[in-house]
PDB file of C-alpha atoms and ligand atoms in Angstrom:
ATOM      1  CA  UNK A   1     119.166  88.245  82.164  1.00 70.00           C
ATOM      2  CA  UNK A   2     116.909  90.743  81.081  1.00 87.00           C
ATOM      3  CA  UNK A   3     112.797  89.712  79.762  1.00 96.00           C
ATOM      4  CA  UNK A   4     111.786  91.679  77.661  1.00 96.00           C
ATOM      5  CA  UNK A   5     108.540  92.987  76.875  1.00 97.00           C
ATOM      6  CA  UNK A   6     105.656  90.873  74.218  1.00 98.00           C
ATOM      7  CA  UNK A   7     106.471  91.113  70.852  1.00 97.00           C
ATOM      8  CA  UNK A   8     103.802  93.473  69.047  1.00 97.00           C
ATOM      9  CA  UNK A   9     100.842  90.998  68.294  1.00 96.00           C
ATOM     10  CA  UNK A  10     102.004  88.518  69.347  1.00 96.00           C
ATOM     11  CA  UNK A  11      99.774  85.388  70.855  1.00 96.00           C
ATOM     12  CA  UNK A  12     102.486  84.130  73.656  1.00 97.00           C
ATOM     13  CA  UNK A  13     102.159  80.375  74.468  1.00 92.00           C
ATOM     14  CA  UNK A  14     101.708  80.489  77.609  1.00 96.00           C
ATOM     15  CA  UNK A  15     102.499  76.926  77.667  1.00 97.00           C
ATOM     16  CA  UNK A  16     103.299  75.275  81.464  1.00 97.00           C
ATOM     17  CA  UNK A  17     107.628  75.196  80.046  1.00 97.00           C
ATOM     18  CA  UNK A  18     107.269  78.631  79.264  1.00 97.00           C
ATOM     19  CA  UNK A  19     106.612  79.043  83.061  1.00 98.00           C
ATOM     20  CA  UNK A  20     110.187  77.492  83.827  1.00 97.00           C
ATOM     21  CA  UNK A  21     112.738  80.316  84.970  1.00 97.00           C
ATOM     22  CA  UNK A  22     114.809  81.076  82.008  1.00 95.00           C
ATOM     23  CA  UNK A  23     118.374  78.316  82.001  1.00 94.00           C
ATOM     24  CA  UNK A  24     120.559  81.117  83.255  1.00 94.00           C
ATOM     25  CA  UNK A  25     118.677  81.192  86.367  1.00 94.00           C
ATOM     26  CA  UNK A  26     117.232  78.487  87.058  1.00 93.00           C
ATOM     27  CA  UNK A  27     120.208  77.373  88.276  1.00 94.00           C
ATOM     28  CA  UNK A  28     121.422  80.263  90.754  1.00 96.00           C
ATOM     29  CA  UNK A  29     120.088  79.518  94.659  1.00 97.00           C
ATOM     30  CA  UNK A  30     117.796  81.268  96.507  1.00 97.00           C
ATOM     31  CA  UNK A  31     120.586  83.380  98.577  1.00 98.00           C
ATOM     32  CA  UNK A  32     121.869  84.822  95.116  1.00 98.00           C
ATOM     33  CA  UNK A  33     119.280  85.759  93.876  1.00 98.00           C
ATOM     34  CA  UNK A  34     117.565  87.390  96.812  1.00 98.00           C
ATOM     35  CA  UNK A  35     120.861  89.405  97.476  1.00 98.00           C
ATOM     36  CA  UNK A  36     121.088  90.621  93.926  1.00 97.00           C
ATOM     37  CA  UNK A  37     117.117  91.440  93.610  1.00 98.00           C
ATOM     38  CA  UNK A  38     118.497  93.390  97.528  1.00 98.00           C
ATOM     39  CA  UNK A  39     120.697  95.753  94.918  1.00 98.00           C
ATOM     40  CA  UNK A  40     117.987  96.343  92.464  1.00 98.00           C
ATOM     41  CA  UNK A  41     115.357  97.547  94.831  1.00 98.00           C
ATOM     42  CA  UNK A  42     117.885  99.636  96.697  1.00 98.00           C
ATOM     43  CA  UNK A  43     118.066 101.587  93.043  1.00 98.00           C
ATOM     44  CA  UNK A  44     113.731 100.924  92.492  1.00 98.00           C
ATOM     45  CA  UNK A  45     113.961 102.700  96.828  1.00 98.00           C
ATOM     46  CA  UNK A  46     116.012 105.590  95.484  1.00 98.00           C
ATOM     47  CA  UNK A  47     114.542 106.541  92.597  1.00 98.00           C
ATOM     48  CA  UNK A  48     110.943 106.487  94.034  1.00 98.00           C
ATOM     49  CA  UNK A  49     112.344 108.383  96.723  1.00 98.00           C
ATOM     50  CA  UNK A  50     113.675 110.996  93.502  1.00 98.00           C
ATOM     51  CA  UNK A  51     109.275 110.157  91.752  1.00 98.00           C
ATOM     52  CA  UNK A  52     108.492 111.793  94.465  1.00 98.00           C
ATOM     53  CA  UNK A  53     109.939 114.965  95.455  1.00 97.00           C
ATOM     54  CA  UNK A  54     109.783 115.725  91.532  1.00 97.00           C
ATOM     55  CA  UNK A  55     106.144 115.276  91.915  1.00 97.00           C
ATOM     56  CA  UNK A  56     105.561 115.235  88.101  1.00 98.00           C
ATOM     57  CA  UNK A  57     104.574 112.192  86.670  1.00 98.00           C
ATOM     58  CA  UNK A  58     103.417 108.345  87.797  1.00 98.00           C
ATOM     59  CA  UNK A  59     104.366 104.555  87.880  1.00 98.00           C
ATOM     60  CA  UNK A  60     101.255 101.950  87.108  1.00 98.00           C
ATOM     61  CA  UNK A  61     102.298  98.139  87.533  1.00 98.00           C
ATOM     62  CA  UNK A  62      99.761  96.528  86.219  1.00 98.00           C
ATOM     63  CA  UNK A  63      99.956  92.394  87.709  1.00 98.00           C
ATOM     64  CA  UNK A  64      97.553  89.868  86.481  1.00 98.00           C
ATOM     65  CA  UNK A  65      97.785  86.589  86.709  1.00 98.00           C
ATOM     66  CA  UNK A  66      95.595  83.128  87.716  1.00 97.00           C
ATOM     67  CA  UNK A  67      94.647  82.293  91.455  1.00 94.00           C
ATOM     68  CA  UNK A  68      98.404  81.891  93.311  1.00 96.00           C
ATOM     69  CA  UNK A  69     100.472  82.935  90.534  1.00 97.00           C
ATOM     70  CA  UNK A  70     102.291  84.944  93.038  1.00 98.00           C
ATOM     71  CA  UNK A  71     100.815  89.119  92.619  1.00 98.00           C
ATOM     72  CA  UNK A  72     100.552  89.094  96.268  1.00 98.00           C
ATOM     73  CA  UNK A  73     104.760  87.717  97.167  1.00 98.00           C
ATOM     74  CA  UNK A  74     105.281  89.787  94.400  1.00 98.00           C
ATOM     75  CA  UNK A  75     104.508  93.711  95.382  1.00 98.00           C
ATOM     76  CA  UNK A  76     105.997  91.760  99.355  1.00 98.00           C
ATOM     77  CA  UNK A  77     109.042  91.341  97.737  1.00 98.00           C
ATOM     78  CA  UNK A  78     109.909  93.788  95.062  1.00 98.00           C
ATOM     79  CA  UNK A  79     107.825  97.286  96.542  1.00 98.00           C
ATOM     80  CA  UNK A  80     107.844  95.422 100.422  1.00 97.00           C
ATOM     81  CA  UNK A  81     110.412  97.845 101.276  1.00 95.00           C
ATOM     82  CA  UNK A  82     110.060 100.912  99.517  1.00 97.00           C
ATOM     83  CA  UNK A  83     109.265 104.282 101.748  1.00 96.00           C
ATOM     84  CA  UNK A  84     105.170 103.248 101.917  1.00 96.00           C
ATOM     85  CA  UNK A  85     104.130 106.895 101.244  1.00 96.00           C
ATOM     86  CA  UNK A  86     104.339 107.022  97.832  1.00 97.00           C
ATOM     87  CA  UNK A  87     103.345 103.135  97.087  1.00 98.00           C
ATOM     88  CA  UNK A  88      99.447 103.018  96.521  1.00 98.00           C
ATOM     89  CA  UNK A  89      98.419  99.320  95.926  1.00 98.00           C
ATOM     90  CA  UNK A  90      95.356  98.545  95.143  1.00 98.00           C
ATOM     91  CA  UNK A  91      93.112  95.236  94.826  1.00 98.00           C
ATOM     92  CA  UNK A  92      90.278  94.914  92.637  1.00 98.00           C
ATOM     93  CA  UNK A  93      87.793  92.561  93.288  1.00 98.00           C
ATOM     94  CA  UNK A  94      84.500  91.607  92.667  1.00 98.00           C
ATOM     95  CA  UNK A  95      82.523  95.274  91.643  1.00 98.00           C
ATOM     96  CA  UNK A  96      81.032  96.140  94.570  1.00 98.00           C
ATOM     97  CA  UNK A  97      77.043  97.397  93.128  1.00 98.00           C
ATOM     98  CA  UNK A  98      78.755 100.817  93.257  1.00 98.00           C
ATOM     99  CA  UNK A  99      81.882  99.927  90.957  1.00 98.00           C
ATOM    100  CA  UNK A 100      78.928  97.990  89.202  1.00 98.00           C
ATOM    101  CA  UNK A 101      76.218 101.071  88.351  1.00 98.00           C
ATOM    102  CA  UNK A 102      79.783 103.029  86.314  1.00 98.00           C
ATOM    103  CA  UNK A 103      81.265 102.404  83.503  1.00 98.00           C
ATOM    104  CA  UNK A 104      83.852  99.602  84.106  1.00 98.00           C
ATOM    105  CA  UNK A 105      86.837 101.913  84.031  1.00 98.00           C
ATOM    106  CA  UNK A 106      85.041 104.113  87.024  1.00 98.00           C
ATOM    107  CA  UNK A 107      86.490 101.835  89.978  1.00 98.00           C
ATOM    108  CA  UNK A 108      90.617 101.686  87.531  1.00 98.00           C
ATOM    109  CA  UNK A 109      90.530 105.671  87.027  1.00 98.00           C
ATOM    110  CA  UNK A 110      89.506 106.491  90.682  1.00 98.00           C
ATOM    111  CA  UNK A 111      92.566 104.795  91.630  1.00 98.00           C
ATOM    112  CA  UNK A 112      95.445 105.276  88.765  1.00 98.00           C
ATOM    113  CA  UNK A 113      98.003 107.092  91.253  1.00 98.00           C
ATOM    114  CA  UNK A 114      98.864 110.737  91.531  1.00 98.00           C
ATOM    115  CA  UNK A 115     101.658 112.612  90.054  1.00 98.00           C
ATOM    116  CA  UNK A 116     105.048 111.221  92.309  1.00 98.00           C
ATOM    117  CA  UNK A 117     102.995 107.550  93.135  1.00 98.00           C
ATOM    118  CA  UNK A 118     104.139 104.122  92.371  1.00 98.00           C
ATOM    119  CA  UNK A 119     100.073 102.872  91.764  1.00 98.00           C
ATOM    120  CA  UNK A 120     100.521  98.734  91.739  1.00 98.00           C
ATOM    121  CA  UNK A 121      97.423  96.814  90.644  1.00 98.00           C
ATOM    122  CA  UNK A 122      96.777  93.379  92.488  1.00 98.00           C
ATOM    123  CA  UNK A 123      94.758  92.443  89.782  1.00 98.00           C
ATOM    124  CA  UNK A 124      92.867  95.381  87.378  1.00 98.00           C
ATOM    125  CA  UNK A 125      90.394  96.654  84.142  1.00 98.00           C
ATOM    126  CA  UNK A 126      91.979  93.525  83.039  1.00 98.00           C
ATOM    127  CA  UNK A 127      89.474  90.646  84.686  1.00 98.00           C
ATOM    128  CA  UNK A 128      87.057  92.137  83.097  1.00 98.00           C
ATOM    129  CA  UNK A 129      87.994  90.786  79.891  1.00 98.00           C
ATOM    130  CA  UNK A 130      89.343  87.684  81.574  1.00 98.00           C
ATOM    131  CA  UNK A 131      87.185  86.414  84.280  1.00 98.00           C
ATOM    132  CA  UNK A 132      83.932  88.296  82.864  1.00 98.00           C
ATOM    133  CA  UNK A 133      84.863  86.610  79.622  1.00 98.00           C
ATOM    134  CA  UNK A 134      85.397  83.161  81.025  1.00 98.00           C
ATOM    135  CA  UNK A 135      82.452  83.035  82.710  1.00 97.00           C
ATOM    136  CA  UNK A 136      80.354  84.310  80.689  1.00 98.00           C
ATOM    137  CA  UNK A 137      79.557  87.717  83.344  1.00 98.00           C
ATOM    138  CA  UNK A 138      78.610  89.834  79.576  1.00 98.00           C
ATOM    139  CA  UNK A 139      78.053  89.390  76.032  1.00 98.00           C
ATOM    140  CA  UNK A 140      80.956  88.980  73.984  1.00 98.00           C
ATOM    141  CA  UNK A 141      80.381  92.130  72.780  1.00 98.00           C
ATOM    142  CA  UNK A 142      79.996  93.995  75.182  1.00 98.00           C
ATOM    143  CA  UNK A 143      84.049  92.407  76.720  1.00 98.00           C
ATOM    144  CA  UNK A 144      85.294  92.444  73.179  1.00 98.00           C
ATOM    145  CA  UNK A 145      84.777  96.300  72.925  1.00 98.00           C
ATOM    146  CA  UNK A 146      87.060  96.878  75.438  1.00 98.00           C
ATOM    147  CA  UNK A 147      90.370  95.912  73.861  1.00 98.00           C
ATOM    148  CA  UNK A 148      90.200  99.371  72.316  1.00 98.00           C
ATOM    149  CA  UNK A 149      89.056 101.166  75.451  1.00 98.00           C
ATOM    150  CA  UNK A 150      91.532  99.819  77.556  1.00 99.00           C
ATOM    151  CA  UNK A 151      94.368 100.712  75.085  1.00 98.00           C
ATOM    152  CA  UNK A 152      92.842 104.449  74.367  1.00 98.00           C
ATOM    153  CA  UNK A 153      92.670 105.083  78.527  1.00 98.00           C
ATOM    154  CA  UNK A 154      96.336 103.633  78.710  1.00 98.00           C
ATOM    155  CA  UNK A 155      97.553 105.947  76.115  1.00 98.00           C
ATOM    156  CA  UNK A 156      95.613 108.980  77.834  1.00 98.00           C
ATOM    157  CA  UNK A 157      97.263 107.795  80.801  1.00 98.00           C
ATOM    158  CA  UNK A 158     100.843 107.654  79.466  1.00 98.00           C
ATOM    159  CA  UNK A 159     100.631 111.141  77.284  1.00 98.00           C
ATOM    160  CA  UNK A 160      99.015 112.821  80.932  1.00 98.00           C
ATOM    161  CA  UNK A 161     102.488 111.291  82.542  1.00 98.00           C
ATOM    162  CA  UNK A 162     101.148 108.370  83.852  1.00 98.00           C
ATOM    163  CA  UNK A 163     104.514 105.671  82.956  1.00 98.00           C
ATOM    164  CA  UNK A 164     102.329 102.314  82.567  1.00 98.00           C
ATOM    165  CA  UNK A 165     103.609  98.541  83.346  1.00 98.00           C
ATOM    166  CA  UNK A 166     102.057  95.446  82.999  1.00 98.00           C
ATOM    167  CA  UNK A 167     103.233  91.714  83.941  1.00 98.00           C
ATOM    168  CA  UNK A 168     101.693  88.475  83.247  1.00 98.00           C
ATOM    169  CA  UNK A 169     102.261  85.861  86.078  1.00 98.00           C
ATOM    170  CA  UNK A 170     102.542  83.459  84.776  1.00 98.00           C
ATOM    171  CA  UNK A 171     102.941  80.056  86.121  1.00 98.00           C
ATOM    172  CA  UNK A 172     102.631  76.721  85.216  1.00 98.00           C
ATOM    173  CA  UNK A 173      98.675  74.079  86.020  1.00 97.00           C
ATOM    174  CA  UNK A 174     101.776  71.848  88.457  1.00 97.00           C
ATOM    175  CA  UNK A 175     103.478  74.444  90.464  1.00 98.00           C
ATOM    176  CA  UNK A 176      98.960  75.952  91.100  1.00 97.00           C
ATOM    177  CA  UNK A 177      98.098  72.694  92.523  1.00 97.00           C
ATOM    178  CA  UNK A 178     101.187  72.927  94.456  1.00 97.00           C
ATOM    179  CA  UNK A 179     100.694  76.233  96.086  1.00 96.00           C
ATOM    180  CA  UNK A 180      97.681  75.180  96.186  1.00 96.00           C
ATOM    181  CA  UNK A 181      98.133  71.902  98.274  1.00 95.00           C
ATOM    182  CA  UNK A 182     100.534  74.204 100.856  1.00 94.00           C
ATOM    183  CA  UNK A 183      97.320  76.016 101.394  1.00 93.00           C
ATOM    184  CA  UNK A 184      95.617  73.496 102.646  1.00 92.00           C
ATOM    185  CA  UNK A 185      98.563  71.587 104.323  1.00 92.00           C
ATOM    186  CA  UNK A 186     100.653  74.969 105.828  1.00 90.00           C
ATOM    187  CA  UNK A 187      97.858  75.792 108.444  1.00 92.00           C
ATOM    188  CA  UNK A 188      99.852  79.916 108.028  1.00 91.00           C
ATOM    189  CA  UNK A 189      99.068  79.181 104.069  1.00 90.00           C
ATOM    190  CA  UNK A 190      95.159  77.792 105.127  1.00 91.00           C
ATOM    191  CA  UNK A 191      93.535  81.340 105.042  1.00 91.00           C
ATOM    192  CA  UNK A 192      94.543  82.421 101.489  1.00 89.00           C
ATOM    193  CA  UNK A 193      92.608  79.375 100.258  1.00 88.00           C
ATOM    194  CA  UNK A 194      89.888  79.603  98.394  1.00 88.00           C
ATOM    195  CA  UNK A 195      87.118  76.332  97.532  1.00 87.00           C
ATOM    196  CA  UNK A 196      86.277  78.401  94.245  1.00 88.00           C
ATOM    197  CA  UNK A 197      89.971  78.185  93.332  1.00 89.00           C
ATOM    198  CA  UNK A 198      89.425  74.708  92.028  1.00 92.00           C
ATOM    199  CA  UNK A 199      86.884  75.943  90.502  1.00 91.00           C
ATOM    200  CA  UNK A 200      88.600  78.567  88.620  1.00 93.00           C
ATOM    201  CA  UNK A 201      90.800  76.366  88.136  1.00 94.00           C
ATOM    202  CA  UNK A 202      88.678  74.094  86.548  1.00 95.00           C
ATOM    203  CA  UNK A 203      88.229  76.408  83.771  1.00 97.00           C
ATOM    204  CA  UNK A 204      92.576  76.657  82.857  1.00 97.00           C
ATOM    205  CA  UNK A 205      92.058  76.415  78.957  1.00 97.00           C
ATOM    206  CA  UNK A 206      89.099  78.617  78.428  1.00 98.00           C
ATOM    207  CA  UNK A 207      91.395  81.147  81.324  1.00 98.00           C
ATOM    208  CA  UNK A 208      94.512  80.934  79.114  1.00 98.00           C
ATOM    209  CA  UNK A 209      92.223  81.298  76.214  1.00 98.00           C
ATOM    210  CA  UNK A 210      90.995  85.108  77.054  1.00 98.00           C
ATOM    211  CA  UNK A 211      95.085  85.474  78.933  1.00 98.00           C
ATOM    212  CA  UNK A 212      96.111  84.799  75.515  1.00 98.00           C
ATOM    213  CA  UNK A 213      93.668  86.744  73.634  1.00 98.00           C
ATOM    214  CA  UNK A 214      94.188  90.099  76.221  1.00 98.00           C
ATOM    215  CA  UNK A 215      97.848  90.672  76.018  1.00 98.00           C
ATOM    216  CA  UNK A 216      97.893  90.119  72.613  1.00 98.00           C
ATOM    217  CA  UNK A 217      95.256  93.016  71.811  1.00 98.00           C
ATOM    218  CA  UNK A 218      96.201  95.596  73.753  1.00 98.00           C
ATOM    219  CA  UNK A 219     100.174  94.527  74.177  1.00 98.00           C
ATOM    220  CA  UNK A 220     101.006  98.110  72.402  1.00 98.00           C
ATOM    221  CA  UNK A 221     104.021 100.607  72.143  1.00 97.00           C
ATOM    222  CA  UNK A 222     102.467 102.502  74.875  1.00 98.00           C
ATOM    223  CA  UNK A 223     101.408 100.391  77.393  1.00 98.00           C
ATOM    224  CA  UNK A 224     103.866  96.815  77.068  1.00 98.00           C
ATOM    225  CA  UNK A 225     103.188  93.430  78.449  1.00 98.00           C
ATOM    226  CA  UNK A 226     106.226  91.353  80.501  1.00 98.00           C
ATOM    227  CA  UNK A 227     104.848  87.937  80.347  1.00 98.00           C
ATOM    228  CA  UNK A 228     106.731  85.992  83.435  1.00 98.00           C
ATOM    229  CA  UNK A 229     107.763  82.741  84.203  1.00 98.00           C
ATOM    230  CA  UNK A 230     106.565  82.698  87.612  1.00 98.00           C
ATOM    231  CA  UNK A 231     106.948  78.751  89.323  1.00 98.00           C
ATOM    232  CA  UNK A 232     110.175  80.427  90.420  1.00 98.00           C
ATOM    233  CA  UNK A 233     109.523  82.998  93.117  1.00 98.00           C
ATOM    234  CA  UNK A 234     112.589  83.897  93.229  1.00 98.00           C
ATOM    235  CA  UNK A 235     113.526  84.338  89.819  1.00 98.00           C
ATOM    236  CA  UNK A 236     110.099  86.108  89.268  1.00 98.00           C
ATOM    237  CA  UNK A 237     110.607  88.707  91.760  1.00 98.00           C
ATOM    238  CA  UNK A 238     113.786  89.118  90.606  1.00 98.00           C
ATOM    239  CA  UNK A 239     113.275  89.785  86.519  1.00 98.00           C
ATOM    240  CA  UNK A 240     109.898  92.055  87.293  1.00 98.00           C
ATOM    241  CA  UNK A 241     112.663  93.868  89.915  1.00 98.00           C
ATOM    242  CA  UNK A 242     114.911  94.510  86.830  1.00 98.00           C
ATOM    243  CA  UNK A 243     111.869  96.301  84.447  1.00 98.00           C
ATOM    244  CA  UNK A 244     111.147  98.372  86.741  1.00 98.00           C
ATOM    245  CA  UNK A 245     114.461  99.445  88.271  1.00 98.00           C
ATOM    246  CA  UNK A 246     115.113  99.856  84.602  1.00 98.00           C
ATOM    247  CA  UNK A 247     111.674 101.824  83.919  1.00 98.00           C
ATOM    248  CA  UNK A 248     113.089 104.454  86.619  1.00 98.00           C
ATOM    249  CA  UNK A 249     115.969 104.469  85.483  1.00 98.00           C
ATOM    250  CA  UNK A 250     115.330 105.601  81.606  1.00 98.00           C
ATOM    251  CA  UNK A 251     112.440 107.957  83.468  1.00 98.00           C
ATOM    252  CA  UNK A 252     115.377 109.159  85.974  1.00 98.00           C
ATOM    253  CA  UNK A 253     113.798 111.950  87.327  1.00 98.00           C
ATOM    254  CA  UNK A 254     114.629 115.259  89.230  1.00 97.00           C
ATOM    255  CA  UNK A 255     115.068 116.503  92.880  1.00 96.00           C
ATOM    256  CA  UNK A 256     113.509 119.810  91.952  1.00 92.00           C
ATOM    257  CA  UNK A 257     116.302 122.250  92.253  1.00 88.00           C
ATOM    258  CA  UNK A 258     116.436 125.294  94.802  1.00 80.00           C
ATOM    259  CA  UNK A 259     115.117 128.808  93.712  1.00 83.00           C
ATOM    260  CA  UNK A 260     115.840 132.715  94.042  1.00 85.00           C
ATOM    261  CA  UNK A 261     112.899 131.962  97.637  1.00 87.00           C
ATOM    262  CA  UNK A 262     115.323 129.343  98.537  1.00 85.00           C
ATOM    263  CA  UNK A 263     118.428 130.889  98.279  1.00 85.00           C
ATOM    264  CA  UNK A 264     116.770 133.331 100.178  1.00 90.00           C
ATOM    265  CA  UNK A 265     115.188 132.070 102.944  1.00 91.00           C
ATOM    266  CA  UNK A 266     118.783 129.881 103.255  1.00 89.00           C
ATOM    267  CA  UNK A 267     120.738 133.545 103.625  1.00 88.00           C
ATOM    268  CA  UNK A 268     118.496 134.018 106.183  1.00 93.00           C
ATOM    269  CA  UNK A 269     118.905 131.611 108.157  1.00 93.00           C
ATOM    270  CA  UNK A 270     122.338 130.800 108.017  1.00 93.00           C
ATOM    271  CA  UNK A 271     122.788 134.839 109.177  1.00 92.00           C
ATOM    272  CA  UNK A 272     119.948 134.152 112.603  1.00 88.00           C
TER     273      UNK A 272
HETATM  274  P1  ATP B 301      94.097  86.478  95.065  1.00 77.00           P
HETATM  275  O1  ATP B 301      94.216  87.997  93.966  1.00 77.00           O
HETATM  276  O2  ATP B 301      95.256  86.856  95.464  1.00 77.00           O
HETATM  277  O3  ATP B 301      93.844  85.030  94.866  1.00 77.00           O
HETATM  278  P2  ATP B 301      92.181  86.433  95.464  1.00 77.00           P
HETATM  279  O4  ATP B 301      92.077  85.535  94.308  1.00 77.00           O
HETATM  280  O5  ATP B 301      91.315  85.406  96.589  1.00 77.00           O
HETATM  281  O6  ATP B 301      92.842  86.950  95.888  1.00 77.00           O
HETATM  282  P3  ATP B 301      89.364  87.307  96.447  1.00 77.00           P
HETATM  283  O7  ATP B 301      89.143  88.535  97.253  1.00 77.00           O
HETATM  284  O8  ATP B 301      89.098  86.710  95.752  1.00 77.00           O
HETATM  285  O9  ATP B 301      91.243  87.424  96.321  1.00 77.00           O
HETATM  286  O10 ATP B 301      89.576  88.295  94.721  1.00 77.00           O
HETATM  287  C1  ATP B 301      89.410  88.846  93.553  1.00 77.00           C
HETATM  288  C2  ATP B 301      88.627  88.247  92.971  1.00 77.00           C
HETATM  289  O11 ATP B 301      87.003  89.361  92.003  1.00 77.00           O
HETATM  290  C3  ATP B 301      88.646  87.226  91.830  1.00 77.00           C
HETATM  291  O12 ATP B 301      88.178  85.356  91.885  1.00 77.00           O
HETATM  292  C4  ATP B 301      88.804  88.146  89.995  1.00 77.00           C
HETATM  293  O13 ATP B 301      88.298  87.229  89.353  1.00 77.00           O
HETATM  294  C5  ATP B 301      87.173  88.533  90.888  1.00 77.00           C
HETATM  295  N1  ATP B 301      87.297  89.471  90.180  1.00 77.00           N
HETATM  296  C6  ATP B 301      88.502  91.375  89.138  1.00 77.00           C
HETATM  297  N2  ATP B 301      87.566  91.520  88.849  1.00 77.00           N
HETATM  298  C7  ATP B 301      86.164  91.558  89.270  1.00 77.00           C
HETATM  299  C8  ATP B 301      84.871  92.286  87.922  1.00 77.00           C
HETATM  300  N3  ATP B 301      85.220  93.175  87.352  1.00 77.00           N
HETATM  301  N4  ATP B 301      84.334  91.161  87.488  1.00 77.00           N
HETATM  302  C9  ATP B 301      83.833  90.281  87.927  1.00 77.00           C
HETATM  303  N5  ATP B 301      85.562  89.341  89.139  1.00 77.00           N
HETATM  304  C10 ATP B 301      86.126  90.022  89.346  1.00 77.00           C
END
């Protein structure tokens, strides 16, 4: 089963039901899903090496989702096995004073992957139309104007050699409750618990509305959104990995061919 991009102009439902794994994958044992993922990740790794060697294009992956939706876990499972030299991960937090003193895309542009790299955003410029909207950190005309700015920015990126993929990891309210409880119950997960997460949970419907609008208004031909049913972790990872693999297959990065100078050097070295 391959995840399709959100239909252009559509407002995603983001209901609890749509967070459940697709029927075809719901009952596949975890071990089998992890085995399939390993095969996909091997292919991503091979393509990543070629992308790096080619050094001409970049891939940007945006991960968004409510607290506990699995942004960190997706990064670990899908991108963890890659050569770290070719991967750049950026987590976007509450803007620092220097970030806040600039336009909202300033810190984002600084984190755009260089040619040859895969960049992963753990949260992103979308926070500026999500948390900012839900918590009224800026007036509506300010965050509303950002949708067009984001579309223009992402278009500019794609036209200058960066492919952009955007994933919204979508979990149900019940799954979030269980994951938050696990953070409280499991000593190895305690560090992840943040009392603020409960306040955010209270704003669930506000966030769902903000996400649905943001996805609809920024779902472009050049930077599509994928809504990932994320209640089951190994399914989530596999669905994301498949899209990344297919995108890299399409980009088909090439190892640079040996030029005339290298051929001469080889002749010299052979005789040495
Ligand atoms: P995770 O993303 O894995 O859940 P976290 O929520 O614990 O991690 P934090 O250290 O709390 O990560 O930092 C992320 C916080 O920063 C989020 O609450 C997010 O909404 C907030 N944030 C990110 N960008 C902005 C922004 N532009 N304006 C205001 N808040 C922002």
